[in-house]
Coordinates of N, CA and C in Angstrom, one line a residue:
M101 N -40.2 -24.6 13.3 CA -38.9 -24.8 12.5 C -38.1 -23.7 12.6
T102 N -36.8 -24.1 12.8 CA -35.7 -23.0 13.0 C -35.2 -22.4 11.6
S103 N -35.1 -21.3 11.4 CA -34.8 -20.5 10.2 C -33.3 -20.9 10.0
K104 N -33.1 -21.3 8.8 CA -31.6 -21.5 8.2 C -31.0 -20.2 8.1
T105 N -31.6 -19.2 7.8 CA -31.0 -17.9 7.3 C -30.3 -17.2 8.4
A106 N -30.6 -17.5 9.8 CA -30.1 -17.0 10.9 C -28.8 -17.3 11.1
T107 N -28.3 -18.6 10.6 CA -27.0 -18.8 10.7 C -26.0 -18.8 9.5
T108 N -26.8 -18.4 8.5 CA -25.9 -18.4 7.0 C -25.1 -17.3 7.1
P109 N -23.8 -17.5 6.9 CA -22.8 -16.2 6.9 C -23.2 -15.3 5.8
K110 N -22.8 -14.0 6.0 CA -23.2 -13.1 5.1 C -22.0 -13.1 3.9
R111 N -22.4 -13.2 2.6 CA -21.5 -13.2 1.6 C -20.8 -11.9 1.3
A112 N -19.6 -11.8 1.1 CA -18.9 -10.5 1.0 C -19.4 -9.7 -0.4
T113 N -19.5 -8.5 -0.4 CA -19.9 -7.8 -1.6 C -18.8 -7.7 -2.6
A114 N -18.9 -8.3 -3.7 CA -17.7 -8.4 -4.8 C -18.2 -7.4 -6.1
R115 N -17.3 -6.7 -6.4 CA -17.3 -5.8 -7.6 C -16.2 -5.7 -8.3
P116 N -16.2 -5.2 -9.7 CA -14.9 -4.9 -10.2 C -14.4 -3.6 -9.8
A117 N -13.2 -3.6 -9.6 CA -12.3 -2.4 -9.2 C -12.4 -1.3 -10.4
E118 N -12.5 -0.3 -10.0 CA -12.7 0.9 -10.8 C -11.4 1.7 -10.8
I119 N -10.5 1.3 -11.8 CA -9.3 2.1 -11.9 C -9.4 3.5 -12.7
V120 N -9.0 4.6 -12.0 CA -9.4 5.8 -12.7 C -8.1 6.5 -13.2
R121 N -6.9 5.9 -12.7 CA -5.8 6.6 -13.3 C -4.7 5.6 -13.0
E122 N -3.7 5.8 -13.8 CA -2.3 5.0 -13.9 C -1.1 6.0 -13.8
Y123 N -0.3 5.7 -13.1 CA 1.1 6.5 -13.0 C 2.3 5.6 -13.2
G124 N 3.4 6.2 -13.9 CA 4.5 5.4 -14.1 C 4.6 4.7 -15.4
P125 N 5.5 3.9 -15.7 CA 6.7 3.6 -14.9 C 7.5 4.8 -14.6
F126 N 8.4 4.7 -13.4 CA 9.1 5.8 -13.2 C 10.6 5.6 -13.6
A127 N 11.2 6.7 -14.0 CA 12.6 6.7 -14.4 C 13.6 6.0 -13.6
G128 N 14.2 4.9 -14.1 CA 15.3 4.2 -13.4 C 14.7 3.1 -12.6
A129 N 13.3 3.0 -12.7 CA 12.6 1.8 -11.9 C 11.8 0.9 -12.8
N130 N 11.8 -0.4 -12.2 CA 11.1 -1.3 -13.1 C 10.1 -2.1 -12.3
M131 N 10.0 -1.6 -11.2 CA 8.9 -2.2 -10.2 C 8.4 -1.3 -9.1
V132 N 7.2 -1.6 -8.6 CA 6.8 -0.7 -7.5 C 6.2 -1.7 -6.4
A133 N 6.8 -1.6 -5.1 CA 6.3 -2.5 -4.1 C 5.3 -1.6 -3.3
G134 N 5.9 -0.9 -2.2 CA 5.2 -0.3 -1.2 C 4.6 0.9 -1.8
V135 N 3.5 1.4 -1.2 CA 2.9 2.8 -1.6 C 2.4 3.4 -0.4
T136 N 2.6 4.7 -0.2 CA 1.9 5.5 0.9 C 1.6 6.9 0.5
H137 N 0.8 7.5 1.2 CA 0.2 8.9 0.8 C 0.4 9.8 2.1
D138 N 1.1 11.1 1.8 CA 1.4 12.0 3.0 C 0.5 13.0 3.2
G139 N -0.8 13.0 2.5 CA -1.6 14.1 2.5 C -1.6 14.9 1.2
Q140 N -0.4 14.8 0.5 CA -0.3 15.7 -0.6 C 0.1 14.8 -1.7
R141 N 1.2 14.0 -1.4 CA 2.0 13.2 -2.4 C 1.8 11.8 -2.1
V142 N 2.0 11.0 -3.3 CA 2.0 9.6 -3.2 C 3.6 9.3 -3.3
W143 N 4.0 8.3 -2.3 CA 5.2 7.8 -2.3 C 5.3 6.2 -2.6
A144 N 6.3 5.9 -3.5 CA 6.4 4.6 -4.0 C 7.7 4.0 -3.9
A145 N 7.8 2.8 -3.2 CA 8.9 2.1 -3.1 C 9.4 1.3 -4.5
T146 N 10.5 1.7 -5.1 CA 10.8 1.0 -6.3 C 12.1 0.2 -6.4
G147 N 12.4 -0.4 -5.2 CA 13.5 -1.3 -5.0 C 14.7 -0.5 -4.6
A148 N 15.5 0.2 -5.3 CA 16.7 1.0 -4.8 C 16.3 2.5 -4.4
Q149 N 15.0 2.9 -4.5 CA 14.7 4.2 -4.6 C 13.2 4.2 -3.7
I150 N 13.0 5.4 -3.3 CA 11.5 5.7 -2.9 C 11.2 7.0 -3.6
V151 N 10.2 7.1 -4.4 CA 9.9 8.3 -5.2 C 8.5 8.9 -4.8
A152 N 8.6 10.1 -4.7 CA 7.1 10.8 -4.4 C 6.8 11.5 -5.7
F153 N 5.4 11.5 -6.0 CA 4.8 12.2 -7.1 C 3.5 12.9 -6.6
D154 N 3.3 13.9 -7.5 CA 2.0 14.8 -7.4 C 0.9 13.9 -8.1
P155 N -0.2 13.5 -7.2 CA -1.1 12.7 -7.9 C -2.1 13.4 -8.9
A156 N -2.0 14.8 -8.9 CA -2.8 15.6 -9.9 C -2.0 15.7 -11.2
S157 N -0.7 15.8 -11.2 CA 0.0 16.0 -12.3 C 0.9 14.6 -12.8
G158 N 1.1 13.9 -11.8 CA 1.8 12.6 -12.1 C 3.4 13.0 -12.1
E159 N 3.8 14.0 -11.9 CA 5.3 14.7 -11.9 C 5.9 14.0 -10.7
T160 N 7.1 13.5 -10.8 CA 8.0 13.1 -9.7 C 8.5 14.3 -9.0
T161 N 8.3 14.4 -7.7 CA 8.7 15.6 -7.0 C 9.8 15.3 -6.1
R162 N 10.2 14.2 -5.7 CA 11.1 13.8 -4.8 C 11.7 12.3 -5.0
T163 N 13.0 12.0 -4.8 CA 13.5 10.8 -4.9 C 14.5 10.7 -3.6
L164 N 14.2 9.6 -3.0 CA 15.1 9.1 -2.0 C 16.1 8.0 -2.3
E165 N 17.1 7.9 -2.1 CA 18.1 6.9 -2.4 C 18.1 5.9 -1.2
R166 N 16.9 5.3 -1.0 CA 16.8 4.3 0.0 C 16.3 3.0 -0.4
A167 N 16.6 1.9 0.1 CA 16.1 0.5 -0.4 C 14.6 0.4 -0.1
G168 N 13.8 -0.2 -0.7 CA 12.5 -0.6 -0.5 C 11.8 -1.5 -1.2
D169 N 11.8 -2.8 -0.8 CA 11.3 -4.0 -1.6 C 10.0 -4.4 -1.2
A170 N 9.5 -3.7 -0.2 CA 8.0 -4.1 0.2 C 7.3 -3.0 0.7
G171 N 6.4 -3.1 1.7 CA 5.5 -2.1 2.0 C 6.1 -0.8 2.6
T172 N 5.3 0.4 2.4 CA 5.9 1.8 2.8 C 4.5 2.4 3.6
A173 N 5.0 3.3 4.6 CA 3.9 3.9 5.5 C 4.4 5.2 5.8
F174 N 3.4 6.1 6.2 CA 3.6 7.4 6.7 C 2.9 7.7 8.0
D175 N 3.7 8.1 9.0 CA 2.9 8.5 10.3 C 2.5 9.9 10.6
G176 N 2.7 10.8 9.5 CA 2.5 12.2 9.7 C 3.8 13.0 9.7
T177 N 4.9 12.2 10.0 CA 6.1 13.1 10.1 C 7.2 12.2 9.3
H178 N 7.2 10.9 9.6 CA 8.2 10.1 9.0 C 7.7 8.9 8.1
L179 N 8.6 8.5 7.2 CA 8.3 7.4 6.4 C 8.7 6.2 6.9
Y180 N 8.0 5.1 6.8 CA 8.5 3.6 7.3 C 8.6 3.0 6.1
Q181 N 9.8 2.0 5.8 CA 9.9 1.3 4.7 C 10.4 0.0 5.0
I182 N 9.9 -1.0 4.5 CA 10.4 -2.3 4.7 C 11.5 -2.6 3.6
A183 N 12.6 -2.9 4.2 CA 13.8 -3.2 3.3 C 14.4 -4.6 3.8
E184 N 14.0 -5.5 3.1 CA 14.4 -7.0 3.4 C 14.1 -7.3 4.9
A185 N 14.9 -7.7 5.8 CA 14.3 -8.1 7.1 C 14.3 -7.2 8.3
R186 N 14.2 -5.5 7.8 CA 14.1 -4.5 8.7 C 12.9 -3.6 8.3
I187 N 12.7 -2.8 9.2 CA 11.8 -1.6 8.8 C 12.5 -0.3 9.1
D188 N 12.8 0.5 8.3 CA 13.6 1.8 8.4 C 12.6 2.9 8.6
K189 N 12.8 3.8 9.6 CA 12.0 4.9 9.8 C 12.8 6.2 9.1
I190 N 12.3 6.9 8.1 CA 13.0 7.6 7.3 C 12.6 9.2 7.5
D191 N 13.5 10.1 7.7 CA 12.9 11.6 7.5 C 12.7 11.9 6.0
P192 N 11.8 12.3 5.6 CA 11.3 12.6 4.3 C 11.9 13.6 3.6
V193 N 12.4 14.7 4.4 CA 13.1 15.8 4.1 C 14.6 15.6 3.8
S194 N 15.2 15.0 4.7 CA 16.5 14.9 4.3 C 16.9 13.3 3.9
G195 N 16.0 12.5 3.9 CA 16.3 11.1 3.5 C 17.0 10.2 4.5
D196 N 17.4 10.9 5.6 CA 18.2 9.8 6.6 C 17.2 8.9 7.2
V197 N 17.9 7.8 7.4 CA 17.3 6.8 8.3 C 17.5 7.0 9.7
V198 N 16.5 7.3 10.5 CA 16.5 7.8 11.9 C 16.5 6.7 13.0
A199 N 16.1 5.5 12.4 CA 16.0 4.4 13.4 C 15.6 3.1 12.4
S200 N 15.8 1.9 13.0 CA 15.4 0.8 12.3 C 14.8 -0.3 13.4
I201 N 13.9 -1.1 12.9 CA 13.5 -2.1 13.7 C 13.4 -3.5 12.9
P202 N 13.3 -4.7 13.4 CA 13.3 -5.8 12.9 C 11.9 -6.0 12.2
A203 N 11.8 -6.4 11.0 CA 10.4 -6.8 10.6 C 9.9 -8.1 11.0
P204 N 8.7 -8.4 11.3 CA 8.1 -9.5 12.0 C 8.3 -10.7 11.1
G205 N 8.4 -10.7 9.9 CA 8.5 -11.7 9.0 C 9.9 -12.2 8.6
G206 N 10.8 -11.4 9.3 CA 12.3 -11.6 8.8 C 12.7 -11.7 7.5
G207 N 12.0 -10.8 6.7 CA 12.5 -10.7 5.2 C 11.2 -11.3 4.3
N208 N 10.2 -11.8 4.9 CA 9.0 -12.4 4.1 C 7.7 -11.4 4.3
D209 N 8.2 -10.1 4.7 CA 6.9 -9.1 4.8 C 6.5 -8.6 3.5
S210 N 5.2 -8.1 3.6 CA 4.7 -7.4 2.4 C 4.2 -6.0 2.7
G211 N 2.9 -6.0 3.0 CA 2.4 -4.6 3.2 C 2.8 -3.8 4.4
L212 N 2.6 -2.6 4.4 CA 2.9 -1.6 5.6 C 1.9 -0.6 5.7
A213 N 1.3 -0.5 6.9 CA 0.5 0.8 6.9 C 0.6 1.2 8.4
W214 N 0.3 2.6 8.5 CA 0.3 3.3 10.0 C -1.1 3.6 10.5
A215 N -1.6 3.2 11.7 CA -2.8 3.6 12.3 C -2.9 3.4 13.8
E216 N -3.3 4.3 14.5 CA -3.6 4.2 15.9 C -2.2 4.0 16.5
G217 N -1.2 4.7 16.2 CA 0.0 4.4 17.0 C 0.8 3.3 16.7
S218 N 0.5 2.5 15.7 CA 1.0 1.2 15.4 C 1.4 1.1 13.9
L219 N 2.2 0.2 13.6 CA 2.6 -0.3 12.4 C 1.8 -1.5 12.1
W220 N 1.2 -1.7 10.9 CA 0.5 -3.0 10.4 C 1.3 -3.7 9.4
V221 N 1.6 -4.8 9.5 CA 2.6 -5.5 8.5 C 2.1 -6.7 7.8
G222 N 1.8 -6.7 6.7 CA 1.2 -7.9 5.9 C 2.4 -9.0 5.9
Q223 N 1.8 -10.1 6.0 CA 2.8 -11.4 5.8 C 2.1 -12.2 4.6
Y224 N 2.8 -12.1 3.4 CA 2.3 -12.6 2.1 C 1.9 -14.0 2.3
R225 N 2.7 -14.9 2.4 CA 2.3 -16.4 2.3 C 1.8 -16.9 3.6
D226 N 2.1 -16.2 4.6 CA 1.4 -16.6 6.0 C 0.0 -16.2 6.2
R227 N -0.5 -15.3 5.3 CA -1.8 -14.7 5.3 C -2.2 -14.1 6.5
K228 N -1.4 -13.3 7.1 CA -1.5 -12.6 8.3 C -1.3 -11.2 8.1
I229 N -1.8 -10.4 9.1 CA -1.3 -8.9 9.3 C -1.0 -8.9 10.8
H230 N 0.2 -8.4 11.1 CA 0.5 -8.1 12.3 C 0.6 -6.7 12.7
Q231 N 0.0 -6.4 14.0 CA 0.1 -4.9 14.5 C 1.3 -4.9 15.3
I232 N 2.2 -4.0 14.9 CA 3.5 -4.0 15.8 C 3.9 -2.7 16.6
D233 N 4.7 -2.7 17.4 CA 5.2 -1.6 18.1 C 6.1 -0.9 17.3
P234 N 6.1 0.4 16.9 CA 6.9 1.0 15.9 C 8.4 1.2 16.4
A235 N 8.5 1.3 17.7 CA 9.7 1.6 18.3 C 10.6 0.4 18.6
T236 N 9.9 -0.9 18.7 CA 10.7 -2.1 19.1 C 10.3 -3.3 18.0
G237 N 9.5 -3.3 17.2 CA 9.0 -4.2 16.3 C 8.2 -5.4 17.0
A238 N 7.9 -5.4 18.3 CA 7.2 -6.4 19.0 C 5.8 -6.5 18.7
I239 N 5.4 -7.6 18.4 CA 4.1 -7.9 17.7 C 2.8 -7.7 18.9
R240 N 1.8 -6.9 18.7 CA 1.0 -6.8 19.6 C -0.4 -7.5 19.4
R241 N -0.7 -7.8 18.2 CA -1.8 -8.7 17.9 C -1.6 -9.2 16.4
T242 N -2.3 -10.2 16.1 CA -2.4 -10.8 14.8 C -3.6 -11.0 14.1
I243 N -3.9 -10.7 12.9 CA -5.2 -10.8 12.2 C -4.9 -12.0 11.2
E244 N -5.8 -12.9 11.1 CA -5.7 -14.0 10.2 C -6.5 -13.6 8.9
S245 N -6.0 -13.7 7.8 CA -6.7 -13.6 6.6 C -6.8 -15.0 5.8
D246 N -7.9 -15.0 4.8 CA -7.9 -16.2 4.1 C -7.4 -16.2 2.7
S247 N -6.5 -15.2 2.5 CA -5.8 -15.1 1.2 C -4.4 -14.3 1.5
F248 N -3.6 -14.5 0.3 CA -2.2 -13.9 0.5 C -2.3 -12.4 0.8
V249 N -1.6 -11.8 1.5 CA -1.7 -10.5 1.9 C -0.8 -9.7 1.3
T250 N -0.9 -8.7 0.5 CA 0.1 -7.8 0.0 C 0.0 -6.4 0.6
G251 N -0.4 -5.3 0.1 CA -0.5 -4.0 0.8 C -1.7 -4.0 1.8
V252 N -1.5 -3.1 2.8 CA -2.4 -3.0 3.7 C -2.7 -1.6 4.1
T253 N -4.0 -1.1 4.4 CA -4.3 0.2 4.6 C -5.4 0.2 5.8
W254 N -5.5 1.3 6.6 CA -6.7 1.6 7.3 C -7.2 3.0 6.8
V255 N -8.6 3.0 6.7 CA -9.3 4.2 6.4 C -10.6 4.4 7.1
D256 N -10.8 5.4 7.8 CA -12.1 5.4 8.2 C -12.6 4.3 9.3
G257 N -11.6 3.7 10.1 CA -11.8 2.5 10.9 C -12.0 1.3 10.1
E258 N -11.7 1.3 8.8 CA -11.8 0.1 8.1 C -10.4 -0.4 7.6
L259 N -10.3 -1.8 7.8 CA -9.0 -2.5 7.3 C -9.2 -3.1 5.9
W260 N -8.5 -2.7 5.1 CA -8.3 -3.2 3.7 C -7.0 -3.8 3.4
H261 N -6.9 -5.0 2.6 CA -5.7 -5.4 2.2 C -5.7 -5.8 0.6
G262 N -4.6 -5.7 0.1 CA -4.4 -6.3 -1.3 C -4.2 -7.9 -1.3
T263 N -4.6 -8.5 -2.3 CA -4.1 -9.9 -2.5 C -3.7 -9.9 -3.9
W264 N -2.9 -11.2 -4.1 CA -2.1 -11.3 -5.4 C -1.6 -12.7 -5.5
E265 N -2.3 -13.5 -6.3 CA -2.0 -14.9 -6.5 C -2.0 -15.2 -8.1
G266 N -1.0 -15.6 -8.7 CA -1.1 -15.9 -10.1 C -1.6 -14.6 -10.7
D267 N -2.6 -14.7 -11.6 CA -3.2 -13.7 -12.4 C -4.3 -12.8 -11.7
A268 N -4.6 -13.4 -10.5 CA -5.7 -12.9 -9.8 C -5.5 -11.9 -8.6
S269 N -6.0 -11.0 -8.3 CA -5.6 -9.9 -7.4 C -7.0 -9.1 -7.1
D270 N -7.0 -8.8 -5.8 CA -8.1 -7.8 -5.5 C -7.8 -7.0 -4.3
I271 N -8.6 -6.1 -4.0 CA -8.6 -5.2 -2.8 C -9.8 -5.6 -1.8
R272 N -9.5 -6.0 -0.5 CA -10.7 -6.5 0.2 C -10.8 -5.9 1.7
R273 N -11.8 -5.5 1.9 CA -12.0 -5.0 3.4 C -12.3 -6.3 4.3
I274 N -11.7 -6.4 5.4 CA -12.0 -7.4 6.2 C -12.3 -7.0 7.6
D275 N -12.9 -7.9 8.3 CA -13.3 -7.4 9.9 C -11.9 -7.5 10.6
P276 N -11.6 -6.5 11.3 CA -10.3 -6.5 12.0 C -10.3 -7.5 13.1
Q277 N -11.3 -8.0 13.6 CA -11.4 -8.9 14.8 C -11.3 -10.2 14.3
T278 N -11.9 -10.7 13.2 CA -12.1 -12.0 12.8 C -11.5 -12.4 11.5
G279 N -11.0 -11.3 10.7 CA -10.5 -11.4 9.4 C -11.5 -11.9 8.2
A280 N -12.7 -11.9 8.6 CA -13.8 -12.2 7.6 C -13.9 -11.3 6.5
V281 N -14.0 -11.6 5.3 CA -14.1 -10.7 4.3 C -15.4 -10.1 4.0
L282 N -15.4 -8.8 4.0 CA -16.7 -8.1 4.1 C -17.0 -7.4 2.8
E283 N -16.0 -7.1 2.0 CA -16.1 -6.5 0.7 C -14.8 -6.8 -0.3
R284 N -15.1 -6.8 -1.5 CA -14.0 -7.1 -2.4 C -14.0 -6.4 -3.7
L285 N -13.1 -5.9 -4.2 CA -12.8 -5.1 -5.5 C -11.9 -6.0 -6.3
D286 N -12.4 -6.6 -7.4 CA -11.6 -7.4 -8.2 C -11.0 -6.7 -9.3
M287 N -9.5 -6.7 -9.3 CA -8.8 -6.2 -10.3 C -8.9 -6.8 -11.6
P288 N -8.6 -6.2 -12.8 CA -8.7 -6.9 -14.0 C -7.5 -8.1 -14.2
A289 N -7.9 -9.1 -14.7 CA -6.8 -10.4 -14.7 C -5.6 -9.8 -15.1
G290 N -4.5 -10.2 -14.5 CA -3.2 -9.9 -14.8 C -2.7 -8.6 -14.2
T291 N -3.5 -7.8 -13.4 CA -3.3 -6.5 -12.8 C -3.1 -6.8 -11.4
G292 N -1.9 -6.8 -10.9 CA -1.6 -7.2 -9.5 C -1.6 -5.9 -8.7
V293 N -1.9 -6.2 -7.2 CA -1.6 -5.2 -6.3 C -0.6 -5.6 -5.4
S294 N 0.5 -4.8 -5.4 CA 1.6 -5.0 -4.4 C 1.5 -4.2 -3.2
G295 N 1.7 -2.9 -3.2 CA 1.3 -2.0 -2.1 C 0.0 -1.4 -2.1
L296 N -0.4 -0.9 -1.1 CA -2.0 -0.4 -1.2 C -1.8 0.8 0.0
E297 N -2.5 1.9 -0.4 CA -2.7 2.9 0.6 C -3.9 3.8 0.2
S298 N -4.8 4.3 1.2 CA -5.9 5.3 0.9 C -5.3 6.5 1.0
D299 N -5.9 7.5 0.1 CA -5.7 8.9 0.3 C -6.4 9.6 1.5
G300 N -7.2 8.7 2.3 CA -8.1 9.3 3.2 C -9.5 9.8 2.9
A301 N -9.6 9.7 1.6 CA -11.1 10.2 1.0 C -11.5 9.2 -0.1
N302 N -11.4 9.4 -1.4 CA -12.2 8.6 -2.2 C -11.3 7.5 -3.1
L303 N -10.0 7.6 -2.9 CA -9.2 6.7 -3.6 C -8.3 5.9 -2.8
F304 N -8.0 4.5 -3.5 CA -6.8 3.7 -3.1 C -5.8 4.0 -4.1
Y305 N -4.5 4.1 -3.7 CA -3.4 3.9 -4.6 C -2.6 2.6 -4.4
C306 N -2.5 1.8 -5.6 CA -1.9 0.5 -5.6 C -0.7 0.2 -6.2
G307 N 0.2 -0.1 -5.6 CA 1.5 -0.6 -6.4 C 1.3 -1.7 -7.4
G308 N 1.9 -1.8 -8.6 CA 1.7 -2.7 -9.5 C 2.6 -3.6 -9.9
G309 N 3.6 -3.8 -8.8 CA 4.5 -4.8 -9.0 C 5.6 -4.7 -10.2
E310 N 5.9 -5.6 -11.0 CA 6.8 -5.5 -12.0 C 6.2 -4.6 -13.1
S311 N 4.9 -4.2 -13.1 CA 4.5 -3.3 -14.2 C 5.3 -2.1 -14.0
G312 N 5.7 -1.5 -12.8 CA 6.3 -0.4 -12.5 C 5.2 0.6 -12.4
K313 N 4.2 0.4 -12.3 CA 2.9 1.7 -12.3 C 2.4 1.5 -10.7
V314 N 1.9 2.7 -10.6 CA 0.9 2.8 -9.4 C -0.5 3.2 -10.0
R315 N -1.4 2.5 -9.4 CA -2.8 2.6 -10.1 C -3.8 3.2 -9.0
A316 N -4.5 4.2 -9.3 CA -5.6 4.8 -8.4 C -6.9 4.1 -8.7
V317 N -7.5 3.6 -7.6 CA -8.7 2.9 -7.6 C -9.7 3.6 -6.8
R318 N -11.0 3.7 -7.3 CA -12.1 4.4 -6.6 C -12.5 3.5 -5.4
R319 N -12.4 4.2 -4.2 CA -12.8 3.5 -3.0 C -14.4 3.6 -2.9
P320 N -15.1 2.5 -2.6 CA -16.4 2.5 -2.4 C -17.0 3.3 -1.4
K321 N -18.1 3.9 -1.5 CA -18.7 4.6 -0.5 C -19.2 3.8 0.7
A322 N -18.8 4.2 1.9 CA -19.3 3.2 3.0 C -20.8 3.1 3.1
A323 N -21.2 2.0 3.4 CA -22.8 1.9 3.4 C -23.3 2.7 4.7

């Protein structure tokens, strides 16, 4: 007799998300879209501005007068910010936009991350993540998801993205080849994830949409 367990797909590990701290709302802002981390500070796109804050004190340390209505990323030198149908490359010291490329969704883009010399752009309703050339915007490959995609982040070779539909939201690790869900952190009902970024260690920082907050969520230890 052939064993049925050999072909049964592995179920994703699901657990409640552990929110360890909340930041914001920030002065003059009523929403948080994209979120990134530069190794010291957290940056949050709040519509008309991008604000940086110290995650230890929660104090705002920098404000850039730049549009940001979706994902934010940092490549080690520059910020990248989705602003409607384009992605701006921004000098975080001067605040100047040094280059812009077309966003692959033409204004329907969500999350943004930097990894391995590429930008990774979430497509919310299309349930996709595009790997794109940061100089031209050309799509290098596409990963399919089985849920709406909000924030996107890579950490230690793992691809995670946020989801948000109605009152339900989670942070999930997916197989970067197949898009299969491998692990899921369920947020409390009514607590959405807009932007998403890892600090490279033990935390995810999650934009909270119209709550105007950024939430720090504990990252599970790798198996």
